[in-house]
Short mmCIF file of C-alpha atoms in Angstrom, two decimals:
data_model
loop_
_atom_site.label_atom_id
_atom_site.label_comp_id
_atom_site.label_asym_id
_atom_site.label_seq_id
_atom_site.Cartn_x
_atom_site.Cartn_y
_atom_site.Cartn_z
CA MET A 17 130.71 141.86 -15.58
CA ALA A 18 131.20 141.94 -11.80
CA TYR A 19 128.23 143.83 -9.94
CA GLY A 20 128.43 145.48 -6.71
CA GLY A 21 126.61 142.93 -4.58
CA ALA A 22 125.62 140.85 -7.16
CA THR A 23 124.75 137.18 -6.33
CA SER A 24 122.95 134.01 -7.92
CA GLY A 25 121.46 133.27 -4.54
CA PRO A 26 118.22 133.44 -2.96
CA ALA A 27 116.77 136.83 -2.05
CA ALA A 28 116.84 137.57 1.77
CA PRO A 29 113.35 137.08 3.51
CA ALA A 30 111.69 140.44 3.19
CA ALA A 31 108.57 141.29 1.32
CA MET A 32 108.89 141.32 -2.30
CA LYS A 33 106.90 142.75 -5.19
CA GLN A 34 107.00 142.36 -9.20
CA VAL A 35 107.02 145.87 -11.20
CA LYS A 36 105.91 145.09 -15.21
CA LEU A 37 107.40 148.22 -17.31
CA GLU A 38 105.93 148.72 -20.76
CA LYS A 39 108.55 149.70 -23.27
CA GLU A 40 110.08 152.96 -23.15
CA SER A 41 109.43 153.42 -19.74
CA GLU A 42 111.29 153.57 -16.36
CA LEU A 43 111.26 152.32 -12.72
CA ARG A 44 112.43 155.33 -10.93
CA ILE A 45 113.77 154.49 -7.51
CA GLU A 46 115.16 156.21 -4.10
CA VAL A 47 116.47 153.69 -1.96
CA SER A 48 116.05 153.99 1.89
CA VAL A 49 118.08 155.89 3.95
CA ASN A 50 118.87 152.67 6.21
CA THR A 51 118.40 149.62 4.17
CA SER A 52 119.63 148.53 0.93
CA LEU A 53 117.64 147.56 -1.78
CA ARG A 54 117.50 143.96 -3.50
CA LEU A 55 116.55 143.68 -6.92
CA ARG A 56 116.48 141.52 -10.05
CA LEU A 57 115.30 141.21 -13.76
CA LEU A 58 113.06 138.67 -14.18
CA ASN A 59 112.31 138.82 -18.10
CA GLY A 60 112.71 141.30 -20.64
CA THR A 61 115.68 143.61 -20.97
CA ALA A 62 116.57 147.15 -19.22
CA GLU A 63 119.58 148.88 -17.90
CA VAL A 64 120.77 151.06 -15.26
CA PHE A 65 122.68 154.21 -16.17
CA GLY A 66 122.94 152.65 -19.78
CA THR A 67 124.61 149.89 -18.67
CA GLU A 68 122.20 146.43 -19.15
CA MET A 69 121.20 144.44 -16.07
CA PRO A 70 122.02 141.20 -16.33
CA PRO A 71 119.10 138.70 -16.17
CA GLU A 72 118.20 137.00 -12.79
CA ASN A 73 120.93 138.11 -10.95
CA TRP A 74 120.20 140.00 -8.02
CA LEU A 75 121.84 143.55 -7.14
CA ILE A 76 122.29 145.20 -4.22
CA PHE A 77 122.08 148.78 -4.52
CA PRO A 78 123.25 150.72 -1.02
CA PRO A 79 121.02 153.22 1.03
CA ARG A 80 120.12 156.23 -0.21
CA MET A 81 120.78 155.94 -3.68
CA LYS A 82 118.72 157.09 -6.37
CA PHE A 83 118.70 155.25 -9.70
CA ALA A 84 116.06 154.42 -12.52
CA ILE A 85 115.52 150.88 -14.49
CA PHE A 86 114.58 151.97 -18.50
CA THR A 87 113.78 149.66 -20.87
CA TRP A 88 113.46 150.05 -24.47
CA TYR A 89 111.21 147.09 -25.06
CA GLY A 90 109.72 145.76 -21.80
CA ALA A 91 110.69 144.01 -18.76
CA THR A 92 109.67 142.69 -15.14
CA ILE A 93 111.45 143.87 -12.32
CA GLU A 94 111.43 141.72 -8.77
CA MET A 95 112.26 144.14 -5.95
CA GLN A 96 112.44 144.47 -2.41
CA ASP A 97 109.11 146.35 -0.78
CA ASN A 98 111.00 148.81 1.04
CA THR A 99 112.01 151.61 -0.73
CA GLU A 100 111.88 154.84 0.14
CA THR A 101 110.12 155.96 -3.39
CA ASP A 102 109.66 154.37 -6.70
CA TYR A 103 107.31 154.46 -9.38
CA VAL A 104 106.75 153.94 -12.88
CA ALA A 105 107.28 157.09 -15.32
CA ASP A 106 106.16 156.55 -19.20
CA GLU A 107 107.49 160.01 -20.27
CA THR A 108 111.62 160.26 -20.45
CA PRO A 109 113.99 161.99 -22.48
CA MET A 110 115.91 158.94 -23.59
CA ILE A 111 114.81 159.02 -26.81
CA SER A 112 116.99 162.07 -27.26
CA TYR A 113 120.01 160.85 -25.27
CA VAL A 114 120.21 158.06 -27.30
CA ASN A 115 120.07 159.97 -30.36
CA VAL A 116 122.95 162.31 -29.08
CA HIS A 117 124.79 158.73 -28.64
CA ALA A 118 124.16 157.71 -32.14
CA VAL A 119 125.47 161.35 -33.74
CA LEU A 120 128.42 160.93 -31.34
CA GLU A 121 128.93 156.94 -32.87
CA GLY A 122 129.27 158.90 -36.34
CA ARG A 123 131.74 161.32 -35.50
CA ARG A 124 134.00 158.39 -33.61
CA ASN A 125 134.03 156.18 -36.51
CA ARG A 126 134.87 158.98 -38.94
CA ALA A 127 137.82 159.86 -36.52
CA LYS A 128 138.95 156.00 -36.60
CA ALA A 129 138.72 156.07 -40.26
CA SER A 130 140.72 158.90 -41.04
CA ALA A 131 143.17 157.93 -38.35
CA SER A 132 145.49 155.68 -40.63
CA ASP A 133 146.44 159.04 -42.73
CA PRO A 134 149.09 160.68 -41.49
CA ALA A 135 148.14 163.98 -41.96
CA ASP A 136 144.66 164.16 -40.58
CA VAL A 137 144.57 165.03 -37.26
CA SER A 138 140.70 164.13 -37.29
CA GLN A 139 139.44 163.34 -33.38
CA GLY A 140 136.36 161.92 -31.43
CA PRO A 141 133.71 164.11 -30.13
CA ARG A 142 134.96 166.00 -26.93
CA VAL A 143 131.29 166.36 -25.19
CA ILE A 144 130.58 168.70 -22.23
CA VAL A 145 127.87 168.39 -20.22
CA VAL A 146 126.72 171.57 -18.18
CA GLY A 147 123.69 172.46 -16.60
CA PRO A 148 122.61 173.44 -12.93
CA THR A 149 122.43 171.60 -9.89
CA ASP A 150 120.52 168.22 -10.17
CA SER A 151 119.56 168.31 -13.71
CA GLY A 152 120.94 165.07 -14.49
CA LYS A 153 124.70 165.61 -16.02
CA SER A 154 126.62 162.61 -14.11
CA THR A 155 123.48 160.45 -15.05
CA LEU A 156 123.55 161.36 -18.93
CA SER A 157 127.54 161.34 -18.71
CA ARG A 158 127.49 157.59 -17.45
CA MET A 159 124.98 156.42 -20.02
CA LEU A 160 126.99 158.26 -22.79
CA LEU A 161 130.06 156.42 -21.98
CA SER A 162 128.62 152.75 -20.95
CA TRP A 163 126.83 153.01 -24.54
CA ALA A 164 130.07 153.94 -25.89
CA ALA A 165 131.97 151.29 -24.03
CA LYS A 166 129.29 148.62 -25.18
CA GLN A 167 130.12 149.40 -28.94
CA GLY A 168 133.60 148.81 -28.30
CA TRP A 169 135.14 152.31 -27.38
CA LYS A 170 137.29 153.36 -24.92
CA PRO A 171 136.03 156.86 -24.30
CA THR A 172 137.60 158.84 -21.50
CA PHE A 173 136.17 160.27 -18.89
CA VAL A 174 136.71 163.61 -17.11
CA ASP A 175 134.88 164.87 -13.94
CA LEU A 176 135.37 168.16 -12.79
CA ASP A 177 132.83 168.11 -10.46
CA ILE A 178 134.55 169.04 -7.22
CA GLY A 179 131.59 168.84 -5.16
CA GLN A 180 130.60 165.35 -5.96
CA GLY A 181 133.78 163.44 -7.17
CA SER A 182 132.26 160.82 -9.59
CA ILE A 183 135.65 158.88 -10.36
CA THR A 184 137.60 159.74 -6.91
CA LEU A 185 136.77 162.04 -3.66
CA PRO A 186 135.06 165.16 -3.75
CA GLY A 187 137.54 167.97 -4.13
CA CYS A 188 139.43 166.71 -6.66
CA ILE A 189 139.36 166.80 -11.03
CA ALA A 190 140.06 163.58 -12.38
CA ALA A 191 139.75 161.33 -15.72
CA THR A 192 139.95 157.77 -16.53
CA PRO A 193 139.46 155.72 -19.68
CA ILE A 194 136.12 153.71 -19.51
CA GLU A 195 136.49 150.17 -20.76
CA MET A 196 133.38 148.46 -20.27
CA PRO A 197 130.01 149.76 -19.70
CA ILE A 198 130.02 151.33 -15.97
CA ASP A 199 129.06 148.85 -12.99
CA PRO A 200 125.70 150.40 -11.49
CA VAL A 201 125.96 149.81 -8.38
CA GLU A 202 130.26 150.13 -8.25
CA GLY A 203 130.04 153.06 -10.63
CA ILE A 204 133.29 154.53 -12.40
CA PRO A 205 136.44 152.14 -11.88
CA LEU A 206 139.64 153.10 -10.58
CA GLU A 207 142.13 151.52 -12.04
CA MET A 208 143.92 154.31 -13.72
CA PRO A 209 142.56 157.21 -13.14
CA LEU A 210 144.43 160.50 -13.49
CA VAL A 211 143.82 162.65 -10.34
CA TYR A 212 144.78 166.61 -9.27
CA PHE A 213 143.78 167.77 -5.58
CA TYR A 214 142.01 170.71 -5.60
CA GLY A 215 141.08 170.16 -2.01
CA HIS A 216 137.91 172.15 -1.50
CA ASN A 217 134.08 171.40 -2.44
CA THR A 218 133.79 174.99 -4.41
CA PRO A 219 135.85 176.52 -6.91
CA THR A 220 135.34 180.15 -4.71
CA VAL A 221 138.08 179.08 -2.43
CA ASN A 222 140.80 179.35 -5.05
CA ALA A 223 139.58 179.80 -8.64
CA ASP A 224 142.73 180.24 -10.03
CA LEU A 225 143.99 176.86 -8.67
CA TYR A 226 140.76 174.96 -10.02
CA ARG A 227 141.75 176.97 -13.91
CA VAL A 228 145.48 175.66 -13.18
CA LEU A 229 144.47 171.91 -12.57
CA VAL A 230 142.26 172.05 -15.50
CA LYS A 231 144.63 173.19 -17.71
CA GLU A 232 146.96 170.69 -16.44
CA LEU A 233 144.47 167.80 -16.44
CA ALA A 234 143.52 168.90 -20.04
CA GLN A 235 147.30 168.95 -21.52
CA ILE A 236 148.15 165.36 -20.14
CA LEU A 237 145.13 164.05 -21.77
CA GLU A 238 146.32 166.22 -25.13
CA ARG A 239 149.51 164.05 -24.93
CA GLN A 240 147.95 160.80 -24.29
CA PHE A 241 145.49 161.31 -27.60
CA THR A 242 148.54 162.49 -29.56
CA GLY A 243 150.44 159.05 -29.09
CA ASN A 244 146.82 156.89 -29.09
CA ALA A 245 144.83 157.15 -31.96
CA GLU A 246 142.24 154.54 -30.25
CA SER A 247 141.91 157.12 -27.62
CA ARG A 248 141.51 159.99 -29.92
CA ALA A 249 139.27 158.63 -31.82
CA ALA A 250 136.63 157.39 -28.78
CA GLY A 251 136.84 160.84 -27.38
CA MET A 252 135.77 162.06 -23.85
CA ILE A 253 132.47 162.70 -22.06
CA ILE A 254 133.55 166.04 -19.38
CA ASN A 255 131.12 166.20 -16.74
CA THR A 256 130.99 169.91 -14.97
CA MET A 257 129.58 171.58 -11.49
CA GLY A 258 126.17 172.53 -11.31
CA PHE A 259 127.90 176.38 -10.38
CA ILE A 260 126.63 178.30 -13.92
CA ASP A 261 126.77 181.92 -12.44
CA GLY A 262 129.19 184.18 -12.09
CA LEU A 263 132.19 182.66 -11.49
CA GLY A 264 130.92 179.46 -12.26
CA TYR A 265 129.74 180.20 -15.92
CA ASP A 266 133.67 181.95 -16.23
CA LEU A 267 135.09 178.49 -15.61
CA LEU A 268 132.29 176.49 -17.70
CA LEU A 269 134.02 178.56 -20.51
CA HIS A 270 137.23 178.03 -19.23
CA ALA A 271 136.50 174.53 -19.58
CA ILE A 272 135.03 174.17 -23.04
CA ASP A 273 137.87 176.14 -24.52
CA THR A 274 140.63 174.12 -22.31
CA PHE A 275 139.70 170.89 -23.52
CA GLN A 276 139.00 172.08 -26.68
CA ALA A 277 135.02 170.81 -26.75
CA THR A 278 133.07 170.28 -29.94
CA VAL A 279 129.54 169.32 -28.30
CA VAL A 280 128.04 171.30 -25.47
CA LEU A 281 125.05 169.43 -24.01
CA VAL A 282 123.14 171.76 -21.97
CA MET A 283 120.50 170.04 -19.04
CA GLY A 284 117.33 172.02 -19.01
CA GLN A 285 118.33 175.32 -18.95
CA ASP A 286 117.34 177.82 -21.48
CA LYS A 287 119.01 180.59 -20.34
CA LEU A 288 122.37 179.09 -20.15
CA CYS A 289 122.23 177.48 -23.66
CA SER A 290 121.19 180.93 -25.00
CA MET A 291 124.44 182.30 -23.50
CA LEU A 292 126.44 179.52 -24.86
CA LYS A 293 125.34 179.77 -28.28
CA ASP A 294 125.77 183.43 -28.41
CA VAL A 295 129.43 183.33 -27.01
CA LEU A 296 130.46 179.77 -28.74
CA LYS A 297 129.27 181.28 -32.48
CA GLN A 298 132.71 182.48 -33.51
CA LYS A 299 133.49 178.74 -33.04
CA PRO A 300 131.66 176.74 -35.87
CA ASN A 301 133.36 173.14 -35.13
CA VAL A 302 131.56 173.79 -31.21
CA ASP A 303 127.57 172.40 -31.41
CA VAL A 304 125.47 173.59 -28.55
CA VAL A 305 122.46 171.18 -28.00
CA LYS A 306 119.62 171.63 -25.12
CA LEU A 307 118.54 168.72 -23.63
CA GLN A 308 115.68 167.96 -21.62
CA LYS A 309 116.16 167.07 -17.91
CA SER A 310 114.77 163.52 -16.98
CA GLY A 311 111.55 164.09 -14.42
CA GLY A 312 113.22 161.73 -12.28
CA VAL A 313 115.83 163.95 -11.18
CA VAL A 314 115.95 164.60 -7.66
CA SER A 315 116.52 167.68 -5.58
CA ARG A 316 119.39 166.91 -3.02
CA ASN A 317 119.97 169.79 -0.10
CA SER A 318 123.02 170.79 1.36
CA LYS A 319 122.49 168.02 4.36
CA PHE A 320 122.13 165.37 1.50
CA ARG A 321 125.19 166.62 -0.57
CA ALA A 322 127.59 167.06 2.86
CA ILE A 323 126.16 162.93 3.67
CA ALA A 324 126.97 161.98 0.09
CA ARG A 325 130.53 163.28 0.13
CA ASN A 326 130.98 161.40 3.84
CA GLN A 327 129.98 158.54 2.31
CA ARG A 328 132.60 158.63 -0.75
CA ILE A 329 135.20 159.27 1.63
CA ARG A 330 134.24 156.03 3.38
CA GLU A 331 133.56 153.96 0.12
CA TYR A 332 137.32 154.95 -0.51
CA PHE A 333 138.80 153.31 2.78
CA TYR A 334 136.29 151.03 3.29
CA GLY A 335 134.91 149.81 0.02
CA LEU A 336 131.00 150.07 -1.11
CA SER A 337 130.04 147.00 1.03
CA ASN A 338 132.52 147.65 3.83
CA ASP A 339 134.83 144.77 1.83
CA LEU A 340 138.39 146.60 2.49
CA SER A 341 140.29 146.78 5.28
CA PRO A 342 142.34 150.31 5.60
CA HIS A 343 145.90 150.25 7.08
CA SER A 344 146.45 152.33 10.15
CA SER A 345 150.18 153.55 9.99
CA ILE A 346 152.19 156.13 12.52
CA ALA A 347 154.94 158.59 11.09
CA ASN A 348 157.45 160.89 12.62
CA PHE A 349 156.24 164.60 12.25
CA SER A 350 160.04 164.94 10.24
CA ASP A 351 159.01 162.19 7.81
CA LEU A 352 156.18 164.41 6.09
CA VAL A 353 155.89 167.54 4.71
CA ILE A 354 152.48 169.12 4.43
CA TYR A 355 151.40 171.90 2.05
CA ARG A 356 148.89 174.03 0.99
CA VAL A 357 147.93 175.87 -2.05
CA GLY A 358 147.58 179.72 -1.93
CA GLY A 359 145.95 181.36 0.90
CA GLY A 360 146.45 184.73 3.22
CA PRO A 361 145.26 188.18 2.36
CA GLN A 362 146.29 189.81 -1.21
CA ALA A 363 146.75 193.60 -1.50
CA PRO A 364 145.23 194.82 -4.18
CA ALA A 365 147.68 195.82 -7.51
CA SER A 366 147.12 199.62 -7.08
CA ALA A 367 148.19 199.36 -3.12
CA LEU A 368 151.90 198.08 -4.11
CA PRO A 369 154.89 199.81 -5.70
CA ILE A 370 155.23 199.96 -8.97
CA GLY A 371 156.14 196.67 -10.13
CA ALA A 372 155.79 194.80 -7.38
CA GLN A 373 153.88 191.73 -6.92
CA PRO A 374 151.13 190.90 -4.73
CA VAL A 375 152.89 189.41 -1.27
CA ALA A 376 149.77 185.99 -1.38
CA ASP A 377 149.82 183.83 -4.34
CA PRO A 378 147.10 181.82 -5.39
CA MET A 379 149.37 179.63 -6.33
CA ARG A 380 152.20 179.39 -3.67
CA LEU A 381 152.68 176.58 -1.73
CA VAL A 382 152.50 177.53 2.10
CA PRO A 383 154.25 174.90 4.62
CA VAL A 384 151.52 173.58 7.08
CA ASN A 385 152.74 173.11 10.76
CA ILE A 386 151.75 169.58 12.30
CA ASN A 387 149.22 170.40 14.80
CA ARG A 388 145.98 169.18 16.43
CA ASP A 389 144.31 171.27 13.31
CA LEU A 390 144.71 168.36 11.41
CA LEU A 391 142.74 166.01 12.94
CA ASN A 392 139.92 163.94 10.84
CA LEU A 393 141.61 165.75 7.51
CA VAL A 394 142.03 164.12 4.04
CA LEU A 395 145.37 164.87 2.91
CA ALA A 396 145.93 163.97 -0.65
CA VAL A 397 149.32 162.16 -1.32
CA SER A 398 151.64 163.62 -3.95
CA PHE A 399 153.65 161.50 -6.56
CA ALA A 400 155.91 164.87 -6.71
CA LYS A 401 159.64 163.98 -5.62
CA GLU A 402 160.81 167.32 -5.51
CA GLN A 403 158.83 170.34 -4.11
CA ASP A 404 158.88 172.23 -7.31
CA GLN A 405 156.78 169.22 -8.83
CA ILE A 406 154.16 169.28 -6.31
CA LEU A 407 151.49 171.76 -9.02
CA SER A 408 152.15 169.78 -11.47
CA SER A 409 151.89 166.43 -10.34
CA ASN A 410 148.82 164.14 -10.16
CA ILE A 411 148.03 162.00 -6.83
CA ALA A 412 148.77 158.65 -5.87
CA GLY A 413 146.26 158.29 -3.19
CA PHE A 414 144.50 159.42 -0.09
CA ILE A 415 144.96 159.45 3.78
CA TRP A 416 143.03 160.34 6.76
CA ILE A 417 144.48 162.02 9.70
CA THR A 418 143.17 159.82 12.93
CA ASP A 419 145.98 160.88 15.98
CA ILE A 420 148.22 163.75 16.30
CA ASP A 421 150.75 163.08 19.25
CA ILE A 422 152.66 166.61 19.88
CA PRO A 423 154.91 165.46 22.85
CA ARG A 424 156.17 162.32 21.14
CA LYS A 425 155.78 164.27 17.52
CA LYS A 426 153.75 161.21 15.96
CA ILE A 427 151.07 161.38 13.38
CA THR A 428 148.71 158.74 12.79
CA TYR A 429 146.99 158.22 9.33
CA LEU A 430 144.58 155.51 8.04
CA ALA A 431 145.55 154.36 4.44
CA PRO A 432 143.78 152.12 1.86
CA SER A 433 147.19 150.01 2.08
CA GLY A 434 150.10 149.26 4.36
CA GLY A 435 153.65 150.42 3.47
CA GLU A 436 155.66 153.34 2.86
CA LEU A 437 153.78 156.52 1.30
CA PRO A 438 154.22 157.08 -2.23
CA SER A 439 155.86 160.44 -1.46
CA LYS A 440 156.48 162.74 1.60
CA PHE A 441 154.94 165.45 0.07
CA LEU A 442 151.07 165.87 1.05
CA LEU A 443 148.27 168.62 -0.07
CA MET A 444 145.76 169.56 2.79
CA GLY A 445 142.67 171.84 1.58
CA SER A 446 139.57 171.58 3.79
CA LEU A 447 138.26 168.05 2.94
CA THR A 448 137.37 166.79 6.62
CA TRP A 449 135.89 163.33 7.69
CA ILE A 450 134.54 161.87 10.94
CA GLU A 451 133.92 158.45 10.75
CA THR A 452 130.39 157.43 12.77
#
């Protein structure tokens, strides 16, 4: 496996230290804000987010990253002594997490065994991880995916967290098959993601659009599973937002129903667990399980989240280690068609004539005039070839608007690569980025 920043060369001159971990303990680390962190596994075995560390190889973790190194049998870690925080904890919920993995493994094996029977429509586990903000949902999802991949499965990862964006940029929902344990530094692989652009980091802007995109993604995956017994048996792990009250709770129930989840893992929230058990008790094929959140989970304020979103966008264009070379291009205004979805005041139905529909449809495509307001916006490039395909089409990639020349009617944008865009149809939300 290729690890981000892994190298077999000597460590750069810096203060180093060794940390000895006893069995079933973990080293919790917060990387400093301005400097990366080099470390390696000297002896024993250990894992990060469920992925085993390669022995003796230096790993480079970027600034601001928060993670834990866990060992089942004991290990010694050599690392630079320049972290924001690092400490060893011997009380972790890992036993309960790996027990969940064992149960899921049994269900996958049963689904695989029955796949040869054409009359049997058994499927592997469809696991949805729910809980409040900063409860460890993304970390648990990565562990379950990596453990499954280590056993030879190719589970599908579904990310519904538009505020964070584990697969691609924030403001999107996405899915991708996981074929190998996830690289602890570089994260989720991007070879074949299925991405839909919502365009905002909160569902309150247009909840109807969010529901439609979730349903569209679920239907595509359902069709893929129908024709692929291996993927169907491997199942899926679904990560969700930390928005669990009011509209957030309604959207959780919508996701559980839409993806036909069979296991609901609730991270450290008694009230949410009780509510879900009560509402899902009429579905005997759905198990609701409460799990303890790790003591290593760190609360992140709104400023940190904004910085993390900006970093995700930067990584898309420049790579985790600034090893990519994005391409600047110029297009005529007439070459591009930009839309946003929904918007505008919507009159209540009671104020309209009988039989009339509200003027503002939350799913309506609204053409956007190209002007200076687009500067620094990140736009999604649709795969659609016709306007009526835009809402149901997934995304080819993203561009960042760097200049608008009104007199010459030229637009300058940054793209991951040169050449023509896959489509002239672009989608606009509220995703912005200012390069620093």
